[in-house]
Amino acid sequence: MTATGHHRSSVDGTEVDARAAAFLSAGTIPHVIEGERRMSRVGGERPIMNPSTGNQIGVVADGDADDLDDAVRSARAAFEDGRWRLLAPREKEERLHRLADLIAEQREVTGDLDGLDAGIVRKYASFVSQASINALRYYAGWPTKISGHMPPVGPDYTVTERIEPIGVMGVIKPWNGPAAFFNQVAPALAAGNSVVLKPAEHTPLTATYMALLALEAGIPPGVLNVVHGAGAVGSALVAHPGVNRLSFTGSVNTGRALAAAAAQTFKKVNIELGGKSPVVVFPDADLDLAASTAAGSVWNNSGQVCTAGSRTLVHRDIYDDFLERAVKVSENLTVGHAFDEAVDLGPLITPQQRDKVRSYVDIGRAEGATVRLAGGAPDSGGNFQAPVIFADVDMSMRVAREEIFGPVMSVIPFDTEDQAYRIANDTEFGLAAGVFTRDIARVERAADVLDAGTVWINCYQVLDAAVSFGGAKYSGYGRSLGSPALEEYTRRKSVWSRRYR
Ligand code: ADP
């Protein structure tokens, strides 16, 4: 028993909440379709790996187009009979809050599950689950407030512009923060839609666990379905004529293929892709804050975060000073097993991802960047990579242009404010940008000029369910969170009615 009173059990040599262990050891992690735990029709399965050890920790159902079709049919039937859509708004609110309560009560379990298959470290695990709790609470407030309006058209007609749910939403998620998927799913549910969720193939655990919690909270069967599988299940979801709208978070190449495929059936897509986000540090900045925030943004989740501030643009007057501070806050970080309380950087998701990150370290050296920090990685079965800081980077280098998705920080010098913004915008991505300065006029100029979906001033990676988030350029389109996400998950219908006198 722990201080909080829950039993502990061992999984792959780690003590975890007994409920997480029981979930894993109960057998194949199932799809959740029509409120039932289902195996794949043809019996496909896939091992679940622990990125901290390289060991297999369980087995998940591996679906195909038929399983996906079952899930879409279930979601469609739920939508059409109105078991969720037509529920009183206040009842929807209560159930979404109940789900938030259940996740909050079981945050240790979901944090453990994210630690086991996604390698999310202790320090970050509750933050990931908290994102879902926050999204559910924020959107729980909406069912009673989504209202249409009546445009004035003169005396002959009454026009009601209704806001309606769209139908079945397909949601495809990546592996880098699995428990946060209610960021996309909560607004879809609040609007009255049904959902088919496809988690990333590497990280099936929290999606399944939370979908089962949703049933317990009174979200009716069929309203939130989970189908496991790799890209083929994702493509089947995109192509399925019974799916009305899509939300995709992932890589640029997959996003591009997906947008083209979605166009065949005229599905609108919300697309959230990667970034190569600039953090611009001016000479008047609080340098300690700038160095720890900029570096922290690249070490956070071992760099596997789409908003990582992986290009740090630093004015030449403070360049050396900044680098010294960035190295100082980074050189003693602990890299290792996600469940070690002291660990700052956990494993990368797969050995392939670690090899890819290491290849960028070689590329940066070969391109002539100066290595200011290159810590060794623990020599064990996990996919570890210690922080790397490259100095003297310029925009001709691949380490300045390509998203690495690992703990590699590229520091680029600049001389003038205009030059800083030119470099900042000289990227195909446009997810986020950061600025560190005490000059209030510069704050306004930076916010005007930076070509990104989010601009953080003297802070970075702060999010709130009330504030919309999304990309510009190759970072995607559409907004998640806040009231703009509800627009994405609803449609308008204008009803004209002749007035009889
Ligand atoms: P990464 O794995 O680098 O985050 P991907 O874009 O490959 O990026 O994966 C994100 C999600 O998209 C995963 O759930 C994956 O299974 C899914 N996916 C991969 N290929 C396709 C595809 N062609 N169509 C739809 N979804 C896909």
PDB file of N, CA and C in Angstrom, residues 136-207:
ATOM      1  N   LEU A 136     -11.929  17.891 -20.348  1.00  0.00           N
ATOM      2  CA  LEU A 136     -13.275  17.399 -20.029  1.00  0.00           C
ATOM      3  C   LEU A 136     -14.044  18.415 -19.189  1.00  0.00           C
ATOM      4  N   ARG A 137     -13.375  19.028 -18.225  1.00  0.00           N
ATOM      5  CA  ARG A 137     -14.083  20.000 -17.368  1.00  0.00           C
ATOM      6  C   ARG A 137     -14.463  21.244 -18.165  1.00  0.00           C
ATOM      7  N   TYR A 138     -13.535  21.695 -19.000  1.00  0.00           N
ATOM      8  CA  TYR A 138     -13.838  22.884 -19.804  1.00  0.00           C
ATOM      9  C   TYR A 138     -15.021  22.604 -20.738  1.00  0.00           C
ATOM     10  N   TYR A 139     -14.944  21.489 -21.474  1.00  0.00           N
ATOM     11  CA  TYR A 139     -16.014  21.217 -22.443  1.00  0.00           C
ATOM     12  C   TYR A 139     -17.295  20.742 -21.769  1.00  0.00           C
ATOM     13  N   ALA A 140     -17.189  20.219 -20.551  1.00  0.00           N
ATOM     14  CA  ALA A 140     -18.407  19.870 -19.817  1.00  0.00           C
ATOM     15  C   ALA A 140     -19.292  21.097 -19.627  1.00  0.00           C
ATOM     16  N   GLY A 141     -18.700  22.273 -19.631  1.00  0.00           N
ATOM     17  CA  GLY A 141     -19.486  23.496 -19.481  1.00  0.00           C
ATOM     18  C   GLY A 141     -20.236  23.915 -20.737  1.00  0.00           C
ATOM     19  N   TRP A 142     -19.958  23.252 -21.852  1.00  0.00           N
ATOM     20  CA  TRP A 142     -20.500  23.745 -23.122  1.00  0.00           C
ATOM     21  C   TRP A 142     -21.880  23.233 -23.551  1.00  0.00           C
ATOM     22  N   PRO A 143     -22.244  21.960 -23.278  1.00  0.00           N
ATOM     23  CA  PRO A 143     -23.530  21.497 -23.835  1.00  0.00           C
ATOM     24  C   PRO A 143     -24.701  22.427 -23.516  1.00  0.00           C
ATOM     25  N   THR A 144     -24.698  23.057 -22.348  1.00  0.00           N
ATOM     26  CA  THR A 144     -25.812  23.959 -22.013  1.00  0.00           C
ATOM     27  C   THR A 144     -25.654  25.336 -22.642  1.00  0.00           C
ATOM     28  N   LYS A 145     -24.563  25.546 -23.353  1.00  0.00           N
ATOM     29  CA  LYS A 145     -24.305  26.908 -23.861  1.00  0.00           C
ATOM     30  C   LYS A 145     -24.172  26.998 -25.372  1.00  0.00           C
ATOM     31  N   ILE A 146     -24.106  25.851 -26.050  1.00  0.00           N
ATOM     32  CA  ILE A 146     -24.024  25.901 -27.506  1.00  0.00           C
ATOM     33  C   ILE A 146     -25.409  26.310 -28.025  1.00  0.00           C
ATOM     34  N   SER A 147     -25.507  27.503 -28.562  1.00  0.00           N
ATOM     35  CA  SER A 147     -26.812  28.024 -28.985  1.00  0.00           C
ATOM     36  C   SER A 147     -26.720  28.513 -30.417  1.00  0.00           C
ATOM     37  N   GLY A 148     -27.779  28.321 -31.155  1.00  0.00           N
ATOM     38  CA  GLY A 148     -27.836  28.890 -32.491  1.00  0.00           C
ATOM     39  C   GLY A 148     -28.244  30.351 -32.409  1.00  0.00           C
ATOM     40  N   HIS A 149     -28.594  30.936 -33.544  1.00  0.00           N
ATOM     41  CA  HIS A 149     -29.118  32.287 -33.472  1.00  0.00           C
ATOM     42  C   HIS A 149     -30.160  32.524 -34.571  1.00  0.00           C
ATOM     43  N   MET A 150     -30.775  33.655 -34.476  1.00  0.00           N
ATOM     44  CA  MET A 150     -31.866  33.979 -35.404  1.00  0.00           C
ATOM     45  C   MET A 150     -31.520  35.263 -36.145  1.00  0.00           C
ATOM     46  N   PRO A 151     -30.960  35.128 -37.340  1.00  0.00           N
ATOM     47  CA  PRO A 151     -30.594  36.328 -38.097  1.00  0.00           C
ATOM     48  C   PRO A 151     -31.864  37.097 -38.500  1.00  0.00           C
ATOM     49  N   PRO A 152     -31.823  38.416 -38.462  1.00  0.00           N
ATOM     50  CA  PRO A 152     -32.998  39.199 -38.831  1.00  0.00           C
ATOM     51  C   PRO A 152     -33.130  39.259 -40.355  1.00  0.00           C
ATOM     52  N   VAL A 153     -34.246  38.752 -40.911  1.00  0.00           N
ATOM     53  CA  VAL A 153     -34.428  38.743 -42.365  1.00  0.00           C
ATOM     54  C   VAL A 153     -35.733  39.433 -42.762  1.00  0.00           C
ATOM     55  N   GLY A 154     -36.315  40.200 -41.896  1.00  0.00           N
ATOM     56  CA  GLY A 154     -37.552  40.877 -42.249  1.00  0.00           C
ATOM     57  C   GLY A 154     -38.764  40.098 -41.782  1.00  0.00           C
ATOM     58  N   PRO A 155     -39.966  40.598 -42.104  1.00  0.00           N
ATOM     59  CA  PRO A 155     -41.189  40.076 -41.488  1.00  0.00           C
ATOM     60  C   PRO A 155     -41.709  38.769 -42.098  1.00  0.00           C
ATOM     61  N   ASP A 156     -41.193  38.343 -43.243  1.00  0.00           N
ATOM     62  CA  ASP A 156     -41.844  37.226 -43.930  1.00  0.00           C
ATOM     63  C   ASP A 156     -41.381  35.840 -43.495  1.00  0.00           C
ATOM     64  N   TYR A 157     -40.215  35.808 -42.898  1.00  0.00           N
ATOM     65  CA  TYR A 157     -39.649  34.508 -42.521  1.00  0.00           C
ATOM     66  C   TYR A 157     -39.080  34.547 -41.106  1.00  0.00           C
ATOM     67  N   THR A 158     -39.075  33.386 -40.494  1.00  0.00           N
ATOM     68  CA  THR A 158     -38.285  33.205 -39.283  1.00  0.00           C
ATOM     69  C   THR A 158     -37.124  32.297 -39.661  1.00  0.00           C
ATOM     70  N   VAL A 159     -35.916  32.732 -39.400  1.00  0.00           N
ATOM     71  CA  VAL A 159     -34.753  31.898 -39.711  1.00  0.00           C
ATOM     72  C   VAL A 159     -34.065  31.504 -38.410  1.00  0.00           C
ATOM     73  N   THR A 160     -33.865  30.213 -38.280  1.00  0.00           N
ATOM     74  CA  THR A 160     -33.095  29.720 -37.143  1.00  0.00           C
ATOM     75  C   THR A 160     -31.824  29.106 -37.671  1.00  0.00           C
ATOM     76  N   GLU A 161     -30.699  29.646 -37.261  1.00  0.00           N
ATOM     77  CA  GLU A 161     -29.441  29.029 -37.643  1.00  0.00           C
ATOM     78  C   GLU A 161     -29.028  28.122 -36.493  1.00  0.00           C
ATOM     79  N   ARG A 162     -29.160  26.835 -36.737  1.00  0.00           N
ATOM     80  CA  ARG A 162     -28.883  25.870 -35.668  1.00  0.00           C
ATOM     81  C   ARG A 162     -27.419  25.472 -35.665  1.00  0.00           C
ATOM     82  N   ILE A 163     -26.933  25.083 -34.518  1.00  0.00           N
ATOM     83  CA  ILE A 163     -25.601  24.477 -34.419  1.00  0.00           C
ATOM     84  C   ILE A 163     -25.813  23.031 -34.024  1.00  0.00           C
ATOM     85  N   GLU A 164     -25.391  22.130 -34.890  1.00  0.00           N
ATOM     86  CA  GLU A 164     -25.664  20.707 -34.678  1.00  0.00           C
ATOM     87  C   GLU A 164     -24.373  19.915 -34.619  1.00  0.00           C
ATOM     88  N   PRO A 165     -24.411  18.765 -33.941  1.00  0.00           N
ATOM     89  CA  PRO A 165     -23.266  17.864 -34.056  1.00  0.00           C
ATOM     90  C   PRO A 165     -23.155  17.363 -35.493  1.00  0.00           C
ATOM     91  N   ILE A 166     -21.997  16.884 -35.868  1.00  0.00           N
ATOM     92  CA  ILE A 166     -21.775  16.502 -37.258  1.00  0.00           C
ATOM     93  C   ILE A 166     -22.099  15.030 -37.500  1.00  0.00           C
ATOM     94  N   GLY A 167     -21.794  14.187 -36.519  1.00  0.00           N
ATOM     95  CA  GLY A 167     -22.025  12.755 -36.703  1.00  0.00           C
ATOM     96  C   GLY A 167     -20.926  11.955 -36.044  1.00  0.00           C
ATOM     97  N   VAL A 168     -20.166  11.234 -36.868  1.00  0.00           N
ATOM     98  CA  VAL A 168     -19.080  10.398 -36.339  1.00  0.00           C
ATOM     99  C   VAL A 168     -17.746  11.094 -36.608  1.00  0.00           C
ATOM    100  N   MET A 169     -17.019  11.336 -35.531  1.00  0.00           N
ATOM    101  CA  MET A 169     -15.692  11.951 -35.622  1.00  0.00           C
ATOM    102  C   MET A 169     -14.633  10.866 -35.552  1.00  0.00           C
ATOM    103  N   GLY A 170     -13.677  10.888 -36.477  1.00  0.00           N
ATOM    104  CA  GLY A 170     -12.513  10.002 -36.383  1.00  0.00           C
ATOM    105  C   GLY A 170     -11.357  10.777 -35.785  1.00  0.00           C
ATOM    106  N   VAL A 171     -10.744  10.217 -34.774  1.00  0.00           N
ATOM    107  CA  VAL A 171      -9.620  10.890 -34.114  1.00  0.00           C
ATOM    108  C   VAL A 171      -8.405   9.968 -34.156  1.00  0.00           C
ATOM    109  N   ILE A 172      -7.321  10.450 -34.748  1.00  0.00           N
ATOM    110  CA  ILE A 172      -6.087   9.651 -34.872  1.00  0.00           C
ATOM    111  C   ILE A 172      -4.990  10.345 -34.077  1.00  0.00           C
ATOM    112  N   LYS A 173      -4.375   9.615 -33.168  1.00  0.00           N
ATOM    113  CA  LYS A 173      -3.419  10.230 -32.242  1.00  0.00           C
ATOM    114  C   LYS A 173      -2.025   9.612 -32.366  1.00  0.00           C
ATOM    115  N   PRO A 174      -0.992  10.383 -32.052  1.00  0.00           N
ATOM    116  CA  PRO A 174       0.372   9.854 -32.012  1.00  0.00           C
ATOM    117  C   PRO A 174       0.701   9.323 -30.607  1.00  0.00           C
ATOM    118  N   TRP A 175       1.955   8.933 -30.386  1.00  0.00           N
ATOM    119  CA  TRP A 175       2.320   8.234 -29.148  1.00  0.00           C
ATOM    120  C   TRP A 175       2.896   9.143 -28.075  1.00  0.00           C
ATOM    121  N   ASN A 176       2.998  10.453 -28.339  1.00  0.00           N
ATOM    122  CA  ASN A 176       3.822  11.251 -27.430  1.00  0.00           C
ATOM    123  C   ASN A 176       3.081  11.951 -26.297  1.00  0.00           C
ATOM    124  N   GLY A 177       1.948  11.489 -25.906  1.00  0.00           N
ATOM    125  CA  GLY A 177       1.233  12.056 -24.762  1.00  0.00           C
ATOM    126  C   GLY A 177      -0.122  11.416 -24.762  1.00  0.00           C
ATOM    127  N   PRO A 178      -0.127  10.086 -24.707  1.00  0.00           N
ATOM    128  CA  PRO A 178      -1.347   9.318 -25.004  1.00  0.00           C
ATOM    129  C   PRO A 178      -2.539   9.687 -24.127  1.00  0.00           C
ATOM    130  N   ALA A 179      -2.306   9.961 -22.838  1.00  0.00           N
ATOM    131  CA  ALA A 179      -3.448  10.191 -21.939  1.00  0.00           C
ATOM    132  C   ALA A 179      -4.112  11.533 -22.167  1.00  0.00           C
ATOM    133  N   ALA A 180      -3.567  12.357 -23.054  1.00  0.00           N
ATOM    134  CA  ALA A 180      -4.127  13.702 -23.266  1.00  0.00           C
ATOM    135  C   ALA A 180      -5.166  13.729 -24.385  1.00  0.00           C
ATOM    136  N   PHE A 181      -5.620  12.549 -24.844  1.00  0.00           N
ATOM    137  CA  PHE A 181      -6.439  12.542 -26.072  1.00  0.00           C
ATOM    138  C   PHE A 181      -7.798  13.222 -25.917  1.00  0.00           C
ATOM    139  N   PHE A 182      -8.239  13.443 -24.667  1.00  0.00           N
ATOM    140  CA  PHE A 182      -9.521  14.149 -24.530  1.00  0.00           C
ATOM    141  C   PHE A 182      -9.425  15.600 -24.991  1.00  0.00           C
ATOM    142  N   ASN A 183      -8.210  16.112 -25.210  1.00  0.00           N
ATOM    143  CA  ASN A 183      -8.088  17.425 -25.858  1.00  0.00           C
ATOM    144  C   ASN A 183      -8.874  17.441 -27.162  1.00  0.00           C
ATOM    145  N   GLN A 184      -8.852  16.343 -27.901  1.00  0.00           N
ATOM    146  CA  GLN A 184      -9.595  16.267 -29.156  1.00  0.00           C
ATOM    147  C   GLN A 184     -10.989  15.656 -28.953  1.00  0.00           C
ATOM    148  N   VAL A 185     -11.078  14.697 -28.034  1.00  0.00           N
ATOM    149  CA  VAL A 185     -12.326  13.934 -27.925  1.00  0.00           C
ATOM    150  C   VAL A 185     -13.391  14.680 -27.106  1.00  0.00           C
ATOM    151  N   ALA A 186     -12.965  15.437 -26.083  1.00  0.00           N
ATOM    152  CA  ALA A 186     -13.956  16.121 -25.228  1.00  0.00           C
ATOM    153  C   ALA A 186     -14.823  17.113 -26.014  1.00  0.00           C
ATOM    154  N   PRO A 187     -14.237  17.967 -26.885  1.00  0.00           N
ATOM    155  CA  PRO A 187     -15.117  18.882 -27.633  1.00  0.00           C
ATOM    156  C   PRO A 187     -16.049  18.127 -28.580  1.00  0.00           C
ATOM    157  N   ALA A 188     -15.562  17.021 -29.141  1.00  0.00           N
ATOM    158  CA  ALA A 188     -16.419  16.233 -30.037  1.00  0.00           C
ATOM    159  C   ALA A 188     -17.621  15.693 -29.262  1.00  0.00           C
ATOM    160  N   LEU A 189     -17.370  15.190 -28.056  1.00  0.00           N
ATOM    161  CA  LEU A 189     -18.466  14.656 -27.240  1.00  0.00           C
ATOM    162  C   LEU A 189     -19.392  15.770 -26.751  1.00  0.00           C
ATOM    163  N   ALA A 190     -18.799  16.870 -26.317  1.00  0.00           N
ATOM    164  CA  ALA A 190     -19.625  17.973 -25.790  1.00  0.00           C
ATOM    165  C   ALA A 190     -20.597  18.465 -26.850  1.00  0.00           C
ATOM    166  N   ALA A 191     -20.167  18.399 -28.114  1.00  0.00           N
ATOM    167  CA  ALA A 191     -21.029  18.863 -29.208  1.00  0.00           C
ATOM    168  C   ALA A 191     -22.093  17.830 -29.567  1.00  0.00           C
ATOM    169  N   GLY A 192     -21.994  16.607 -29.021  1.00  0.00           N
ATOM    170  CA  GLY A 192     -23.015  15.592 -29.266  1.00  0.00           C
ATOM    171  C   GLY A 192     -22.637  14.543 -30.295  1.00  0.00           C
ATOM    172  N   ASN A 193     -21.384  14.578 -30.756  1.00  0.00           N
ATOM    173  CA  ASN A 193     -20.933  13.592 -31.744  1.00  0.00           C
ATOM    174  C   ASN A 193     -20.626  12.245 -31.104  1.00  0.00           C
ATOM    175  N   SER A 194     -20.472  11.232 -31.947  1.00  0.00           N
ATOM    176  CA  SER A 194     -19.865   9.964 -31.535  1.00  0.00           C
ATOM    177  C   SER A 194     -18.441   9.944 -32.070  1.00  0.00           C
ATOM    178  N   VAL A 195     -17.590   9.138 -31.460  1.00  0.00           N
ATOM    179  CA  VAL A 195     -16.166   9.172 -31.778  1.00  0.00           C
ATOM    180  C   VAL A 195     -15.623   7.773 -32.029  1.00  0.00           C
ATOM    181  N   VAL A 196     -14.750   7.667 -33.043  1.00  0.00           N
ATOM    182  CA  VAL A 196     -13.906   6.481 -33.184  1.00  0.00           C
ATOM    183  C   VAL A 196     -12.461   6.957 -33.050  1.00  0.00           C
ATOM    184  N   LEU A 197     -11.800   6.469 -32.023  1.00  0.00           N
ATOM    185  CA  LEU A 197     -10.434   6.897 -31.720  1.00  0.00           C
ATOM    186  C   LEU A 197      -9.461   5.802 -32.124  1.00  0.00           C
ATOM    187  N   LYS A 198      -8.421   6.187 -32.873  1.00  0.00           N
ATOM    188  CA  LYS A 198      -7.331   5.242 -33.129  1.00  0.00           C
ATOM    189  C   LYS A 198      -6.061   5.777 -32.470  1.00  0.00           C
ATOM    190  N   PRO A 199      -5.667   5.163 -31.357  1.00  0.00           N
ATOM    191  CA  PRO A 199      -4.424   5.585 -30.718  1.00  0.00           C
ATOM    192  C   PRO A 199      -3.236   5.110 -31.553  1.00  0.00           C
ATOM    193  N   ALA A 200      -2.060   5.623 -31.244  1.00  0.00           N
ATOM    194  CA  ALA A 200      -0.860   5.141 -31.924  1.00  0.00           C
ATOM    195  C   ALA A 200      -0.613   3.680 -31.547  1.00  0.00           C
ATOM    196  N   GLU A 201      -0.053   2.943 -32.469  1.00  0.00           N
ATOM    197  CA  GLU A 201       0.130   1.503 -32.247  1.00  0.00           C
ATOM    198  C   GLU A 201       1.075   1.200 -31.081  1.00  0.00           C
ATOM    199  N   HIS A 202       1.988   2.134 -30.761  1.00  0.00           N
ATOM    200  CA  HIS A 202       2.942   1.897 -29.668  1.00  0.00           C
ATOM    201  C   HIS A 202       2.319   2.147 -28.293  1.00  0.00           C
ATOM    202  N   THR A 203       1.215   2.912 -28.261  1.00  0.00           N
ATOM    203  CA  THR A 203       0.700   3.383 -26.962  1.00  0.00           C
ATOM    204  C   THR A 203      -0.808   3.178 -26.831  1.00  0.00           C
ATOM    205  N   PRO A 204      -1.237   1.925 -26.682  1.00  0.00           N
ATOM    206  CA  PRO A 204      -2.681   1.649 -26.631  1.00  0.00           C
ATOM    207  C   PRO A 204      -3.302   1.749 -25.237  1.00  0.00           C
ATOM    208  N   LEU A 205      -2.486   1.885 -24.176  1.00  0.00           N
ATOM    209  CA  LEU A 205      -3.006   1.589 -22.836  1.00  0.00           C
ATOM    210  C   LEU A 205      -3.988   2.624 -22.289  1.00  0.00           C
ATOM    211  N   THR A 206      -3.583   3.895 -22.232  1.00  0.00           N
ATOM    212  CA  THR A 206      -4.482   4.852 -21.568  1.00  0.00           C
ATOM    213  C   THR A 206      -5.757   5.085 -22.361  1.00  0.00           C
ATOM    214  N   ALA A 207      -5.688   5.016 -23.690  1.00  0.00           N
ATOM    215  CA  ALA A 207      -6.903   5.235 -24.487  1.00  0.00           C
ATOM    216  C   ALA A 207      -7.940   4.175 -24.138  1.00  0.00           C
TER     217      ALA A 207
END
